[in-house]
Amino acid sequence: MSKEPARQSVRHGAGAPDDGPITRQRILVCALEIIDRDGIEALSMRRLGKALDRDPMTLYRHAPNKAALLDGVAESVLDQLEVGDGDEGDWVTQLRAVARGFRRLALDHPQVVPLLVTRPLSTPLGLRPLGTLRPLEDILGLLTRAGFSDAEALHVYRALFGFLYGHVLNELQELVERPDETDDLLRLGLHRLPIGEFPLLRGLAPVLASYDGEAELERGLDILFAGLSATLARDSDGAAPAVV
């Protein structure tokens, strides 16, 4: 869906202090840079003020507290998630593009992922920042225009983002214990498991060691969309929009 003129994406690298006026946009850019570099816990009004070469008290005009600041950062990142308007292909193609875009944002800003995944889940829907709800509204619009009922569209959204949240958290935490080892059991630390136990897991060492986040995403989407299409077609009185 085309972006509204007032919705501007935060651009990385634009937070360096200068003599220009302090705006919410500049504050969010700088806050994102701090989080990207040092994590959420490193962000404070004092540190942000220092990075912008301003008295921290002046920042409270644009963000009353750290929670509001974090919400603004989440909004600014999600604002970069493109959702098609339905004219550029079938619903599966459109949602694949959304999924790929969400993964790219997570990989570009791994320190922000808790703000995109876990923080919203602890906040009632109606109290979340409006910018974090726009992808939901846009995707519901895309799916209802494709022929889904409102309830079906919500079901598809929940299934898609439930999968995406799990995927990005898993991909960002796919760590090897000894990356220089050539033996997959040693690389993953699976040699520490009790001998004779977890035979299937030990046998999957080569597959686990060759984890490919992009390929896993596409494989998961194939399964998800095939299942959704079959389920919705079976449960609906009429024919649900088909996977093409």
mmCIF file of C-alpha atoms in Angstrom:
data_model
loop_
_atom_site.group_PDB
_atom_site.id
_atom_site.type_symbol
_atom_site.label_atom_id
_atom_site.label_comp_id
_atom_site.label_asym_id
_atom_site.label_seq_id
_atom_site.Cartn_x
_atom_site.Cartn_y
_atom_site.Cartn_z
ATOM 1 C CA MET A 1 0.000 0.000 0.000
ATOM 2 C CA SER A 2 1.377 3.379 -0.913
ATOM 3 C CA LYS A 3 2.803 5.361 1.952
ATOM 4 C CA GLU A 4 1.087 8.506 3.165
ATOM 5 C CA PRO A 5 3.237 11.636 2.803
ATOM 6 C CA ALA A 6 3.351 12.130 6.578
ATOM 7 C CA ARG A 7 4.823 8.675 7.178
ATOM 8 C CA GLN A 8 8.575 8.942 6.807
ATOM 9 C CA SER A 9 11.038 6.127 7.313
ATOM 10 C CA VAL A 10 13.914 6.570 9.711
ATOM 11 C CA ARG A 11 17.155 6.539 7.757
ATOM 12 C CA HIS A 12 20.195 5.035 9.426
ATOM 13 C CA GLY A 13 23.114 7.406 9.761
ATOM 14 C CA ALA A 14 21.133 10.620 10.030
ATOM 15 C CA GLY A 15 21.477 11.090 13.784
ATOM 16 C CA ALA A 16 24.778 12.953 14.020
ATOM 17 C CA PRO A 17 24.460 16.228 15.955
ATOM 18 C CA ASP A 18 24.278 19.447 13.996
ATOM 19 C CA ASP A 19 22.901 22.939 14.453
ATOM 20 C CA GLY A 20 19.476 22.117 13.053
ATOM 21 C CA PRO A 21 16.317 22.057 15.152
ATOM 22 C CA ILE A 22 15.555 19.057 17.324
ATOM 23 C CA THR A 23 12.611 17.190 15.837
ATOM 24 C CA ARG A 24 10.953 13.898 16.725
ATOM 25 C CA GLN A 25 12.373 12.449 13.518
ATOM 26 C CA ARG A 26 15.956 13.337 14.473
ATOM 27 C CA ILE A 27 15.448 11.958 17.960
ATOM 28 C CA LEU A 28 14.157 8.632 16.637
ATOM 29 C CA VAL A 29 16.987 8.329 14.127
ATOM 30 C CA CYS A 30 19.553 8.862 16.862
ATOM 31 C CA ALA A 31 17.747 6.510 19.260
ATOM 32 C CA LEU A 32 17.693 3.793 16.604
ATOM 33 C CA GLU A 33 21.423 4.212 16.017
ATOM 34 C CA ILE A 34 22.137 3.787 19.730
ATOM 35 C CA ILE A 35 19.950 0.681 19.944
ATOM 36 C CA ASP A 36 21.465 -0.813 16.775
ATOM 37 C CA ARG A 37 24.943 -0.317 18.150
ATOM 38 C CA ASP A 38 24.566 -1.069 21.865
ATOM 39 C CA GLY A 39 21.118 -2.509 22.527
ATOM 40 C CA ILE A 40 17.886 -1.303 24.106
ATOM 41 C CA GLU A 41 19.273 -1.101 27.635
ATOM 42 C CA ALA A 42 21.936 1.351 26.472
ATOM 43 C CA LEU A 43 19.332 3.920 25.437
ATOM 44 C CA SER A 44 18.586 6.693 27.911
ATOM 45 C CA MET A 45 17.501 10.301 27.658
ATOM 46 C CA ARG A 46 20.882 11.364 29.010
ATOM 47 C CA ARG A 47 22.808 9.404 26.392
ATOM 48 C CA LEU A 48 20.447 10.529 23.645
ATOM 49 C CA GLY A 49 20.878 14.158 24.644
ATOM 50 C CA LYS A 50 24.647 13.777 24.573
ATOM 51 C CA ALA A 51 24.540 12.177 21.122
ATOM 52 C CA LEU A 52 22.394 15.055 19.844
ATOM 53 C CA ASP A 53 24.451 17.657 21.724
ATOM 54 C CA ARG A 54 21.350 18.894 23.533
ATOM 55 C CA ASP A 55 20.128 19.138 27.110
ATOM 56 C CA PRO A 56 18.193 15.881 27.742
ATOM 57 C CA MET A 57 15.317 17.894 29.205
ATOM 58 C CA THR A 58 14.588 19.355 25.762
ATOM 59 C CA LEU A 59 13.909 15.858 24.425
ATOM 60 C CA TYR A 60 10.909 15.362 26.700
ATOM 61 C CA ARG A 61 8.896 17.712 24.498
ATOM 62 C CA HIS A 62 8.989 15.023 21.810
ATOM 63 C CA ALA A 63 9.040 11.847 23.941
ATOM 64 C CA PRO A 64 7.696 12.052 27.511
ATOM 65 C CA ASN A 65 9.597 8.966 28.687
ATOM 66 C CA LYS A 66 11.739 6.072 27.531
ATOM 67 C CA ALA A 67 8.700 3.864 26.881
ATOM 68 C CA ALA A 68 7.325 6.414 24.414
ATOM 69 C CA LEU A 69 10.750 6.641 22.822
ATOM 70 C CA LEU A 70 10.906 2.872 22.330
ATOM 71 C CA ASP A 71 7.406 2.883 20.857
ATOM 72 C CA GLY A 72 8.493 5.569 18.424
ATOM 73 C CA VAL A 73 11.521 3.549 17.354
ATOM 74 C CA ALA A 74 9.310 0.503 16.737
ATOM 75 C CA GLU A 75 6.918 2.619 14.687
ATOM 76 C CA SER A 76 9.729 4.103 12.624
ATOM 77 C CA VAL A 77 11.142 0.673 11.774
ATOM 78 C CA LEU A 78 7.767 -0.894 10.957
ATOM 79 C CA ASP A 79 6.994 2.105 8.762
ATOM 80 C CA GLN A 80 9.547 0.662 6.367
ATOM 81 C CA LEU A 81 7.532 -2.553 5.950
ATOM 82 C CA GLU A 82 5.870 -2.386 2.554
ATOM 83 C CA VAL A 83 2.408 -3.930 2.123
ATOM 84 C CA GLY A 84 1.119 -4.114 -1.444
ATOM 85 C CA ASP A 85 -2.299 -2.821 -2.436
ATOM 86 C CA GLY A 86 -3.398 -6.068 -4.083
ATOM 87 C CA ASP A 87 -2.814 -4.916 -7.653
ATOM 88 C CA GLU A 88 0.674 -6.394 -7.931
ATOM 89 C CA GLY A 89 -0.172 -10.123 -7.757
ATOM 90 C CA ASP A 90 -2.109 -12.721 -5.790
ATOM 91 C CA TRP A 91 -2.375 -12.620 -1.998
ATOM 92 C CA VAL A 92 0.289 -15.276 -1.486
ATOM 93 C CA THR A 93 2.830 -13.334 -3.559
ATOM 94 C CA GLN A 94 1.972 -10.169 -1.661
ATOM 95 C CA LEU A 95 2.332 -11.790 1.754
ATOM 96 C CA ARG A 96 5.599 -13.448 0.741
ATOM 97 C CA ALA A 97 6.928 -9.990 0.008
ATOM 98 C CA VAL A 98 5.744 -8.791 3.438
ATOM 99 C CA ALA A 99 7.428 -11.766 5.128
ATOM 100 C CA ARG A 100 10.695 -11.166 3.302
ATOM 101 C CA GLY A 101 10.543 -7.484 4.164
ATOM 102 C CA PHE A 102 9.945 -8.214 7.847
ATOM 103 C CA ARG A 103 12.905 -10.605 7.908
ATOM 104 C CA ARG A 104 15.130 -7.968 6.278
ATOM 105 C CA LEU A 105 14.142 -5.421 8.915
ATOM 106 C CA ALA A 106 14.894 -7.937 11.669
ATOM 107 C CA LEU A 107 18.315 -8.715 10.234
ATOM 108 C CA ASP A 108 19.076 -5.013 9.675
ATOM 109 C CA HIS A 109 18.019 -4.128 13.224
ATOM 110 C CA PRO A 110 18.400 -7.265 15.381
ATOM 111 C CA GLN A 111 18.531 -5.227 18.587
ATOM 112 C CA VAL A 112 15.103 -3.775 17.756
ATOM 113 C CA VAL A 113 13.418 -7.170 17.328
ATOM 114 C CA PRO A 114 12.161 -7.263 20.973
ATOM 115 C CA LEU A 115 10.338 -3.991 20.261
ATOM 116 C CA LEU A 116 8.708 -5.563 17.198
ATOM 117 C CA VAL A 117 7.904 -8.972 18.641
ATOM 118 C CA THR A 118 7.778 -9.297 22.425
ATOM 119 C CA ARG A 119 6.947 -5.736 23.511
ATOM 120 C CA PRO A 120 3.686 -5.444 21.485
ATOM 121 C CA LEU A 121 2.441 -8.772 22.862
ATOM 122 C CA SER A 122 2.578 -7.349 26.388
ATOM 123 C CA THR A 123 0.433 -4.352 25.400
ATOM 124 C CA PRO A 124 -3.348 -4.479 24.765
ATOM 125 C CA LEU A 125 -4.136 -3.977 21.084
ATOM 126 C CA GLY A 126 -5.920 -0.662 21.545
ATOM 127 C CA LEU A 127 -3.020 0.793 23.563
ATOM 128 C CA ARG A 128 -0.283 0.022 21.060
ATOM 129 C CA PRO A 129 1.280 2.860 19.028
ATOM 130 C CA LEU A 130 -0.744 3.515 15.889
ATOM 131 C CA GLY A 131 2.277 2.959 13.672
ATOM 132 C CA THR A 132 2.628 -0.614 14.909
ATOM 133 C CA LEU A 133 -0.995 -1.333 13.952
ATOM 134 C CA ARG A 134 -0.704 -0.100 10.363
ATOM 135 C CA PRO A 135 0.777 -3.360 8.986
ATOM 136 C CA LEU A 136 -2.185 -5.206 10.520
ATOM 137 C CA GLU A 137 -4.699 -2.811 8.963
ATOM 138 C CA ASP A 138 -2.932 -2.861 5.598
ATOM 139 C CA ILE A 139 -2.768 -6.664 5.474
ATOM 140 C CA LEU A 140 -6.411 -7.001 6.503
ATOM 141 C CA GLY A 141 -7.273 -4.642 3.654
ATOM 142 C CA LEU A 142 -5.157 -6.629 1.199
ATOM 143 C CA LEU A 143 -6.791 -9.929 2.169
ATOM 144 C CA THR A 144 -10.385 -8.688 2.233
ATOM 145 C CA ARG A 145 -9.908 -7.208 -1.223
ATOM 146 C CA ALA A 146 -8.629 -10.615 -2.309
ATOM 147 C CA GLY A 147 -11.925 -12.173 -1.230
ATOM 148 C CA PHE A 148 -11.377 -13.240 2.373
ATOM 149 C CA SER A 149 -13.938 -12.442 5.046
ATOM 150 C CA ASP A 150 -12.801 -10.125 7.827
ATOM 151 C CA ALA A 151 -12.425 -13.064 10.235
ATOM 152 C CA GLU A 152 -10.496 -15.154 7.687
ATOM 153 C CA ALA A 153 -8.164 -12.235 6.980
ATOM 154 C CA LEU A 154 -7.410 -11.894 10.694
ATOM 155 C CA HIS A 155 -6.747 -15.643 10.906
ATOM 156 C CA VAL A 156 -4.266 -15.422 8.036
ATOM 157 C CA TYR A 157 -2.529 -12.404 9.591
ATOM 158 C CA ARG A 158 -2.161 -14.134 12.954
ATOM 159 C CA ALA A 159 -0.810 -17.298 11.369
ATOM 160 C CA LEU A 160 1.655 -15.367 9.215
ATOM 161 C CA PHE A 161 3.058 -13.153 11.954
ATOM 162 C CA GLY A 162 3.072 -15.946 14.504
ATOM 163 C CA PHE A 163 5.336 -17.820 12.112
ATOM 164 C CA LEU A 164 7.435 -14.735 11.323
ATOM 165 C CA TYR A 165 8.014 -13.859 14.970
ATOM 166 C CA GLY A 166 9.177 -17.386 15.704
ATOM 167 C CA HIS A 167 11.332 -17.483 12.593
ATOM 168 C CA VAL A 168 13.241 -14.257 13.200
ATOM 169 C CA LEU A 169 13.805 -15.067 16.876
ATOM 170 C CA ASN A 170 15.107 -18.492 15.892
ATOM 171 C CA GLU A 171 17.291 -17.181 13.072
ATOM 172 C CA LEU A 172 18.867 -14.478 15.208
ATOM 173 C CA GLN A 173 19.720 -17.041 17.873
ATOM 174 C CA GLU A 174 21.140 -19.726 15.580
ATOM 175 C CA LEU A 175 24.596 -19.861 17.136
ATOM 176 C CA VAL A 176 27.404 -22.357 16.819
ATOM 177 C CA GLU A 177 29.660 -23.069 19.758
ATOM 178 C CA ARG A 178 32.887 -23.530 17.797
ATOM 179 C CA PRO A 179 32.579 -21.933 14.333
ATOM 180 C CA ASP A 180 36.118 -22.963 13.321
ATOM 181 C CA GLU A 181 35.458 -26.675 13.803
ATOM 182 C CA THR A 182 34.842 -28.797 10.712
ATOM 183 C CA ASP A 183 32.923 -31.538 12.538
ATOM 184 C CA ASP A 184 29.264 -30.551 12.815
ATOM 185 C CA LEU A 185 28.763 -32.195 16.210
ATOM 186 C CA LEU A 186 31.634 -30.167 17.610
ATOM 187 C CA ARG A 187 30.578 -26.941 15.903
ATOM 188 C CA LEU A 188 27.129 -27.125 17.511
ATOM 189 C CA GLY A 189 28.298 -28.491 20.840
ATOM 190 C CA LEU A 190 26.140 -31.595 20.380
ATOM 191 C CA HIS A 191 29.034 -33.748 21.567
ATOM 192 C CA ARG A 192 28.082 -32.586 25.056
ATOM 193 C CA LEU A 193 24.783 -34.502 24.923
ATOM 194 C CA PRO A 194 24.676 -37.840 26.765
ATOM 195 C CA ILE A 195 25.804 -40.733 24.575
ATOM 196 C CA GLY A 196 22.793 -42.797 23.492
ATOM 197 C CA GLU A 197 20.293 -39.995 24.061
ATOM 198 C CA PHE A 198 18.849 -37.585 21.457
ATOM 199 C CA PRO A 199 19.842 -39.790 18.481
ATOM 200 C CA LEU A 200 17.633 -37.887 16.041
ATOM 201 C CA LEU A 201 19.027 -34.526 17.110
ATOM 202 C CA ARG A 202 22.608 -35.768 16.841
ATOM 203 C CA GLY A 203 21.837 -37.227 13.417
ATOM 204 C CA LEU A 204 20.584 -33.853 12.219
ATOM 205 C CA ALA A 205 23.895 -32.143 13.007
ATOM 206 C CA PRO A 206 24.807 -31.549 9.315
ATOM 207 C CA VAL A 207 21.371 -30.026 8.641
ATOM 208 C CA LEU A 208 21.479 -27.885 11.775
ATOM 209 C CA ALA A 209 25.003 -26.694 10.990
ATOM 210 C CA SER A 210 24.038 -25.634 7.470
ATOM 211 C CA TYR A 211 21.089 -23.525 8.621
ATOM 212 C CA ASP A 212 19.995 -21.056 5.930
ATOM 213 C CA GLY A 213 17.573 -18.451 7.271
ATOM 214 C CA GLU A 214 16.333 -17.350 3.860
ATOM 215 C CA ALA A 215 15.682 -20.914 2.704
ATOM 216 C CA GLU A 216 13.976 -21.764 6.015
ATOM 217 C CA LEU A 217 11.701 -18.762 5.636
ATOM 218 C CA GLU A 218 10.626 -19.797 2.122
ATOM 219 C CA ARG A 219 10.078 -23.420 3.179
ATOM 220 C CA GLY A 220 7.996 -22.340 6.136
ATOM 221 C CA LEU A 221 5.920 -19.980 3.993
ATOM 222 C CA ASP A 222 5.232 -22.780 1.505
ATOM 223 C CA ILE A 223 3.866 -24.952 4.315
ATOM 224 C CA LEU A 224 1.949 -22.097 5.927
ATOM 225 C CA PHE A 225 0.200 -20.868 2.793
ATOM 226 C CA ALA A 226 -0.657 -24.367 1.566
ATOM 227 C CA GLY A 227 -2.174 -25.188 4.945
ATOM 228 C CA LEU A 228 -4.071 -21.914 5.197
ATOM 229 C CA SER A 229 -5.520 -22.288 1.731
ATOM 230 C CA ALA A 230 -6.683 -25.848 2.415
ATOM 231 C CA THR A 231 -8.125 -24.989 5.822
ATOM 232 C CA LEU A 232 -9.965 -21.893 4.679
ATOM 233 C CA ALA A 233 -11.368 -23.668 1.623
ATOM 234 C CA ARG A 234 -12.654 -26.505 3.832
ATOM 235 C CA ASP A 235 -14.136 -24.269 6.526
ATOM 236 C CA SER A 236 -15.699 -21.694 4.222
ATOM 237 C CA ASP A 237 -19.194 -22.055 2.783
ATOM 238 C CA GLY A 238 -17.803 -20.844 -0.503
ATOM 239 C CA ALA A 239 -14.381 -21.248 -2.066
ATOM 240 C CA ALA A 240 -11.608 -19.407 -0.306
ATOM 241 C CA PRO A 241 -9.092 -17.542 -2.468
ATOM 242 C CA ALA A 242 -6.737 -20.178 -3.796
ATOM 243 C CA VAL A 243 -2.968 -20.382 -3.637
ATOM 244 C CA VAL A 244 -1.625 -19.920 -7.165
#
